[in-house]
């Protein structure tokens, strides 16, 4: 199961790279305006509901970069990456809470940004994307688990929806403020961790983990 999941995740990354490369090197797009936006913010990481308890992923800061390429007036293709370094706790039903391990939450997304309205030097926009999310535990536990666990990376399909504002200081530099809903989804059953006794965390098909982020970044515009 793990090898199949690993091969599937590698395929998703390869497809994402190919799509982005085609946009970067297409003759009609390469000459268009390009925006690079490193950002920093705060992420609400939510929880995973399991059969024996909940996996609580603690809220934490996040950071990353957005790459936006203009394809037509008011429309941009966006490549998005974000990372949140946090901790996972296991909240046992009718029991105590255990510190488990440090974990990073990584988003790899490709989508579209649409400018809805411009007011002087301010642009209001909406954004949506599809891609993958990686939950990557460090493997170093806090020795508080109720039983022995092993940890492994967990790749999920994910979608994001959001909106915000770009405030242009000049033609080449601006500020970007954004709120975004993050939704990793598992189509088949899967688990972030599995207990040796068979009672670890498990997700059923079609479940979603609701997360959200508030970020601010500096826009560096290149090209036209």
mmCIF file of C-alpha atoms in Angstrom:
data_model
loop_
_atom_site.group_PDB
_atom_site.id
_atom_site.type_symbol
_atom_site.label_atom_id
_atom_site.label_comp_id
_atom_site.label_asym_id
_atom_site.label_seq_id
_atom_site.Cartn_x
_atom_site.Cartn_y
_atom_site.Cartn_z
ATOM 1 C CA UNK A 1 0.000 0.000 0.000
ATOM 2 C CA UNK A 2 2.788 2.379 0.920
ATOM 3 C CA UNK A 3 4.708 1.695 -2.320
ATOM 4 C CA UNK A 4 1.605 2.317 -4.442
ATOM 5 C CA UNK A 5 0.931 5.556 -2.574
ATOM 6 C CA UNK A 6 4.572 6.594 -3.051
ATOM 7 C CA UNK A 7 4.444 5.913 -6.800
ATOM 8 C CA UNK A 8 1.171 7.839 -7.094
ATOM 9 C CA UNK A 9 2.620 10.830 -5.238
ATOM 10 C CA UNK A 10 5.693 10.870 -7.503
ATOM 11 C CA UNK A 11 3.413 10.780 -10.558
ATOM 12 C CA UNK A 12 1.431 13.767 -9.251
ATOM 13 C CA UNK A 13 4.605 15.778 -8.716
ATOM 14 C CA UNK A 14 5.915 14.882 -12.188
ATOM 15 C CA UNK A 15 2.634 15.962 -13.817
ATOM 16 C CA UNK A 16 2.683 19.221 -11.859
ATOM 17 C CA UNK A 17 6.242 19.963 -12.994
ATOM 18 C CA UNK A 18 5.364 19.233 -16.636
ATOM 19 C CA UNK A 19 2.321 21.528 -16.582
ATOM 20 C CA UNK A 20 4.250 24.361 -14.959
ATOM 21 C CA UNK A 21 7.145 23.920 -17.401
ATOM 22 C CA UNK A 22 4.781 24.159 -20.363
ATOM 23 C CA UNK A 23 3.486 27.488 -19.064
ATOM 24 C CA UNK A 24 6.972 28.802 -18.358
ATOM 25 C CA UNK A 25 8.343 28.030 -21.819
ATOM 26 C CA UNK A 26 5.309 28.681 -23.994
ATOM 27 C CA UNK A 27 6.184 31.533 -26.372
ATOM 28 C CA UNK A 28 2.939 33.420 -25.703
ATOM 29 C CA UNK A 29 3.293 33.245 -21.929
ATOM 30 C CA UNK A 30 7.019 33.621 -21.294
ATOM 31 C CA UNK A 31 6.874 37.278 -22.354
ATOM 32 C CA UNK A 32 3.960 38.075 -20.029
ATOM 33 C CA UNK A 33 4.089 39.610 -16.584
ATOM 34 C CA UNK A 34 5.427 37.320 -13.868
ATOM 35 C CA UNK A 35 4.828 37.865 -10.146
ATOM 36 C CA UNK A 36 6.906 36.190 -7.433
ATOM 37 C CA UNK A 37 5.448 36.483 -3.923
ATOM 38 C CA UNK A 38 7.236 35.057 -0.884
ATOM 39 C CA UNK A 39 4.817 35.099 2.061
ATOM 40 C CA UNK A 40 4.462 34.449 5.783
ATOM 41 C CA UNK A 41 1.338 33.909 7.855
ATOM 42 C CA UNK A 42 -0.653 31.767 10.254
ATOM 43 C CA UNK A 43 -2.350 28.441 9.510
ATOM 44 C CA UNK A 44 -5.286 26.752 11.223
ATOM 45 C CA UNK A 45 -4.340 23.091 10.775
ATOM 46 C CA UNK A 46 -7.499 21.351 11.970
ATOM 47 C CA UNK A 47 -7.848 17.743 13.024
ATOM 48 C CA UNK A 48 -8.314 14.238 11.642
ATOM 49 C CA UNK A 49 -11.258 12.291 13.076
ATOM 50 C CA UNK A 50 -10.317 8.659 13.702
ATOM 51 C CA UNK A 51 -12.090 5.583 15.050
ATOM 52 C CA UNK A 52 -10.291 5.501 18.407
ATOM 53 C CA UNK A 53 -9.606 9.221 18.773
ATOM 54 C CA UNK A 54 -8.735 12.410 16.940
ATOM 55 C CA UNK A 55 -5.425 13.529 15.505
ATOM 56 C CA UNK A 56 -5.112 17.205 16.391
ATOM 57 C CA UNK A 57 -2.664 19.131 14.198
ATOM 58 C CA UNK A 58 -1.785 22.246 16.153
ATOM 59 C CA UNK A 59 -2.218 25.688 14.594
ATOM 60 C CA UNK A 60 1.106 27.283 13.645
ATOM 61 C CA UNK A 61 2.810 29.817 11.399
ATOM 62 C CA UNK A 62 3.276 29.063 7.705
ATOM 63 C CA UNK A 63 5.473 30.339 4.902
ATOM 64 C CA UNK A 64 5.993 29.759 1.200
ATOM 65 C CA UNK A 65 5.955 31.292 -2.248
ATOM 66 C CA UNK A 66 3.421 32.023 -5.008
ATOM 67 C CA UNK A 67 4.346 32.300 -8.693
ATOM 68 C CA UNK A 68 1.728 33.982 -10.908
ATOM 69 C CA UNK A 69 1.904 34.200 -14.708
ATOM 70 C CA UNK A 70 -0.485 36.466 -16.647
ATOM 71 C CA UNK A 71 -2.304 34.554 -19.401
ATOM 72 C CA UNK A 72 -4.907 37.189 -20.289
ATOM 73 C CA UNK A 73 -6.292 40.425 -18.902
ATOM 74 C CA UNK A 74 -7.287 39.847 -15.267
ATOM 75 C CA UNK A 75 -6.360 36.147 -15.290
ATOM 76 C CA UNK A 76 -3.200 34.471 -13.982
ATOM 77 C CA UNK A 77 -1.961 30.905 -13.681
ATOM 78 C CA UNK A 78 -0.624 30.332 -10.177
ATOM 79 C CA UNK A 79 1.897 27.891 -8.754
ATOM 80 C CA UNK A 80 1.612 27.757 -4.956
ATOM 81 C CA UNK A 81 3.768 26.174 -2.245
ATOM 82 C CA UNK A 82 3.347 26.536 1.508
ATOM 83 C CA UNK A 83 4.731 24.836 4.610
ATOM 84 C CA UNK A 84 3.608 24.835 8.236
ATOM 85 C CA UNK A 85 5.875 23.274 10.887
ATOM 86 C CA UNK A 86 3.782 22.086 13.798
ATOM 87 C CA UNK A 87 3.030 19.199 16.182
ATOM 88 C CA UNK A 88 0.522 16.353 16.084
ATOM 89 C CA UNK A 89 -1.357 15.307 19.233
ATOM 90 C CA UNK A 90 -3.578 12.254 19.702
ATOM 91 C CA UNK A 91 -6.809 13.000 21.590
ATOM 92 C CA UNK A 92 -8.179 9.663 22.754
ATOM 93 C CA UNK A 93 -11.963 9.334 23.017
ATOM 94 C CA UNK A 94 -12.881 9.602 26.723
ATOM 95 C CA UNK A 95 -9.183 9.634 27.494
ATOM 96 C CA UNK A 96 -6.120 11.857 27.751
ATOM 97 C CA UNK A 97 -4.280 13.852 25.077
ATOM 98 C CA UNK A 98 -0.842 12.595 23.998
ATOM 99 C CA UNK A 99 1.921 14.523 22.263
ATOM 100 C CA UNK A 100 2.955 12.438 19.250
ATOM 101 C CA UNK A 101 5.517 13.997 16.930
ATOM 102 C CA UNK A 102 6.509 17.153 15.079
ATOM 103 C CA UNK A 103 5.033 17.300 11.577
ATOM 104 C CA UNK A 104 5.230 19.568 8.537
ATOM 105 C CA UNK A 105 2.169 20.309 6.398
ATOM 106 C CA UNK A 106 3.165 21.006 2.775
ATOM 107 C CA UNK A 107 0.927 22.209 -0.074
ATOM 108 C CA UNK A 108 1.852 21.858 -3.780
ATOM 109 C CA UNK A 109 -0.820 23.561 -5.895
ATOM 110 C CA UNK A 110 -1.574 24.725 -9.430
ATOM 111 C CA UNK A 111 -4.533 26.998 -10.098
ATOM 112 C CA UNK A 112 -5.959 30.261 -11.407
ATOM 113 C CA UNK A 113 -6.201 33.758 -9.969
ATOM 114 C CA UNK A 114 -8.919 36.088 -11.232
ATOM 115 C CA UNK A 115 -8.856 39.838 -10.586
ATOM 116 C CA UNK A 116 -12.401 40.887 -9.650
ATOM 117 C CA UNK A 117 -12.016 44.631 -9.164
ATOM 118 C CA UNK A 118 -9.388 47.368 -9.277
ATOM 119 C CA UNK A 119 -9.538 50.474 -7.099
ATOM 120 C CA UNK A 120 -6.621 52.819 -7.788
ATOM 121 C CA UNK A 121 -3.510 50.804 -6.806
ATOM 122 C CA UNK A 122 -5.508 48.014 -5.121
ATOM 123 C CA UNK A 123 -6.565 44.811 -6.922
ATOM 124 C CA UNK A 124 -9.169 42.507 -5.344
ATOM 125 C CA UNK A 125 -9.032 38.880 -6.486
ATOM 126 C CA UNK A 126 -10.240 35.324 -6.032
ATOM 127 C CA UNK A 127 -8.084 32.213 -6.371
ATOM 128 C CA UNK A 128 -8.626 28.466 -6.655
ATOM 129 C CA UNK A 129 -6.248 25.540 -7.097
ATOM 130 C CA UNK A 130 -5.798 21.766 -7.229
ATOM 131 C CA UNK A 131 -2.802 19.720 -6.187
ATOM 132 C CA UNK A 132 -1.316 17.607 -3.433
ATOM 133 C CA UNK A 133 -0.708 17.932 0.297
ATOM 134 C CA UNK A 134 2.071 16.173 2.188
ATOM 135 C CA UNK A 135 1.840 15.537 5.927
ATOM 136 C CA UNK A 136 5.414 14.646 6.876
ATOM 137 C CA UNK A 137 6.070 13.583 10.503
ATOM 138 C CA UNK A 138 9.594 13.943 11.851
ATOM 139 C CA UNK A 139 9.502 10.482 13.436
ATOM 140 C CA UNK A 140 10.862 11.851 16.703
ATOM 141 C CA UNK A 141 8.129 11.247 19.281
ATOM 142 C CA UNK A 142 7.490 12.714 22.728
ATOM 143 C CA UNK A 143 7.247 9.303 24.463
ATOM 144 C CA UNK A 144 3.640 9.992 25.414
ATOM 145 C CA UNK A 145 1.884 7.591 23.045
ATOM 146 C CA UNK A 146 -0.516 5.103 24.654
ATOM 147 C CA UNK A 147 0.990 2.304 22.541
ATOM 148 C CA UNK A 148 3.753 1.912 19.966
ATOM 149 C CA UNK A 149 3.224 3.719 16.661
ATOM 150 C CA UNK A 150 5.172 4.060 13.485
ATOM 151 C CA UNK A 151 4.978 7.261 11.462
ATOM 152 C CA UNK A 152 5.023 7.713 7.700
ATOM 153 C CA UNK A 153 4.499 10.446 5.118
ATOM 154 C CA UNK A 154 0.910 10.888 4.018
ATOM 155 C CA UNK A 155 0.093 12.304 0.545
ATOM 156 C CA UNK A 156 -3.438 13.519 -0.199
ATOM 157 C CA UNK A 157 -5.213 15.171 -3.106
ATOM 158 C CA UNK A 158 -6.222 18.715 -2.106
ATOM 159 C CA UNK A 159 -8.044 21.825 -3.276
ATOM 160 C CA UNK A 160 -7.832 25.430 -2.087
ATOM 161 C CA UNK A 161 -10.136 28.444 -2.411
ATOM 162 C CA UNK A 162 -9.392 31.972 -1.322
ATOM 163 C CA UNK A 163 -9.268 35.651 -1.995
ATOM 164 C CA UNK A 164 -7.437 38.784 -1.082
ATOM 165 C CA UNK A 165 -5.963 42.066 -2.191
ATOM 166 C CA UNK A 166 -2.816 43.250 -3.934
ATOM 167 C CA UNK A 167 -1.629 46.718 -2.962
ATOM 168 C CA UNK A 168 0.849 48.083 -5.500
ATOM 169 C CA UNK A 169 3.551 50.392 -4.141
ATOM 170 C CA UNK A 170 5.072 50.772 -7.618
ATOM 171 C CA UNK A 171 4.810 49.004 -10.981
ATOM 172 C CA UNK A 172 7.264 46.332 -9.842
ATOM 173 C CA UNK A 173 6.669 46.008 -6.090
ATOM 174 C CA UNK A 174 3.516 45.403 -4.079
ATOM 175 C CA UNK A 175 2.006 43.806 -1.002
ATOM 176 C CA UNK A 176 -0.360 40.829 -1.083
ATOM 177 C CA UNK A 177 -2.852 39.982 1.684
ATOM 178 C CA UNK A 178 -4.780 36.722 1.429
ATOM 179 C CA UNK A 179 -7.123 34.331 3.191
ATOM 180 C CA UNK A 180 -7.314 30.782 1.864
ATOM 181 C CA UNK A 181 -9.347 27.662 2.704
ATOM 182 C CA UNK A 182 -7.232 24.487 2.427
ATOM 183 C CA UNK A 183 -8.923 21.115 1.943
ATOM 184 C CA UNK A 184 -6.935 17.851 1.743
ATOM 185 C CA UNK A 185 -9.216 14.961 0.722
ATOM 186 C CA UNK A 186 -8.795 11.201 0.975
ATOM 187 C CA UNK A 187 -10.730 9.274 -1.693
ATOM 188 C CA UNK A 188 -9.806 5.871 -0.312
ATOM 189 C CA UNK A 189 -9.225 4.854 3.278
ATOM 190 C CA UNK A 190 -5.880 5.820 4.720
ATOM 191 C CA UNK A 191 -4.032 6.674 7.889
ATOM 192 C CA UNK A 192 -1.551 9.231 9.089
ATOM 193 C CA UNK A 193 -0.201 6.634 11.493
ATOM 194 C CA UNK A 194 -1.025 3.038 12.319
ATOM 195 C CA UNK A 195 -0.921 1.497 15.781
ATOM 196 C CA UNK A 196 0.790 -1.870 16.160
ATOM 197 C CA UNK A 197 -2.308 -3.042 18.018
ATOM 198 C CA UNK A 198 -4.488 -2.226 15.018
ATOM 199 C CA UNK A 199 -6.290 0.720 16.594
ATOM 200 C CA UNK A 200 -4.462 3.714 15.182
ATOM 201 C CA UNK A 201 -5.735 6.684 13.204
ATOM 202 C CA UNK A 202 -7.765 5.880 10.104
ATOM 203 C CA UNK A 203 -9.731 7.972 7.614
ATOM 204 C CA UNK A 204 -12.609 6.755 5.485
ATOM 205 C CA UNK A 205 -12.985 7.577 1.800
ATOM 206 C CA UNK A 206 -14.271 11.028 0.920
ATOM 207 C CA UNK A 207 -13.207 12.622 4.189
ATOM 208 C CA UNK A 208 -11.780 16.116 4.207
ATOM 209 C CA UNK A 209 -9.473 17.942 6.592
ATOM 210 C CA UNK A 210 -10.457 21.582 6.806
ATOM 211 C CA UNK A 211 -7.555 23.984 7.174
ATOM 212 C CA UNK A 212 -7.191 27.720 6.579
ATOM 213 C CA UNK A 213 -4.439 30.299 6.336
ATOM 214 C CA UNK A 214 -4.021 34.062 6.578
ATOM 215 C CA UNK A 215 -0.889 35.384 4.872
ATOM 216 C CA UNK A 216 0.932 38.535 3.837
ATOM 217 C CA UNK A 217 3.637 38.711 1.181
ATOM 218 C CA UNK A 218 5.812 40.980 -0.929
ATOM 219 C CA UNK A 219 5.122 40.935 -4.689
ATOM 220 C CA UNK A 220 8.062 41.250 -7.072
ATOM 221 C CA UNK A 221 6.830 41.780 -10.648
ATOM 222 C CA UNK A 222 8.928 40.869 -13.687
ATOM 223 C CA UNK A 223 8.293 41.241 -17.416
ATOM 224 C CA UNK A 224 5.697 43.537 -18.976
#
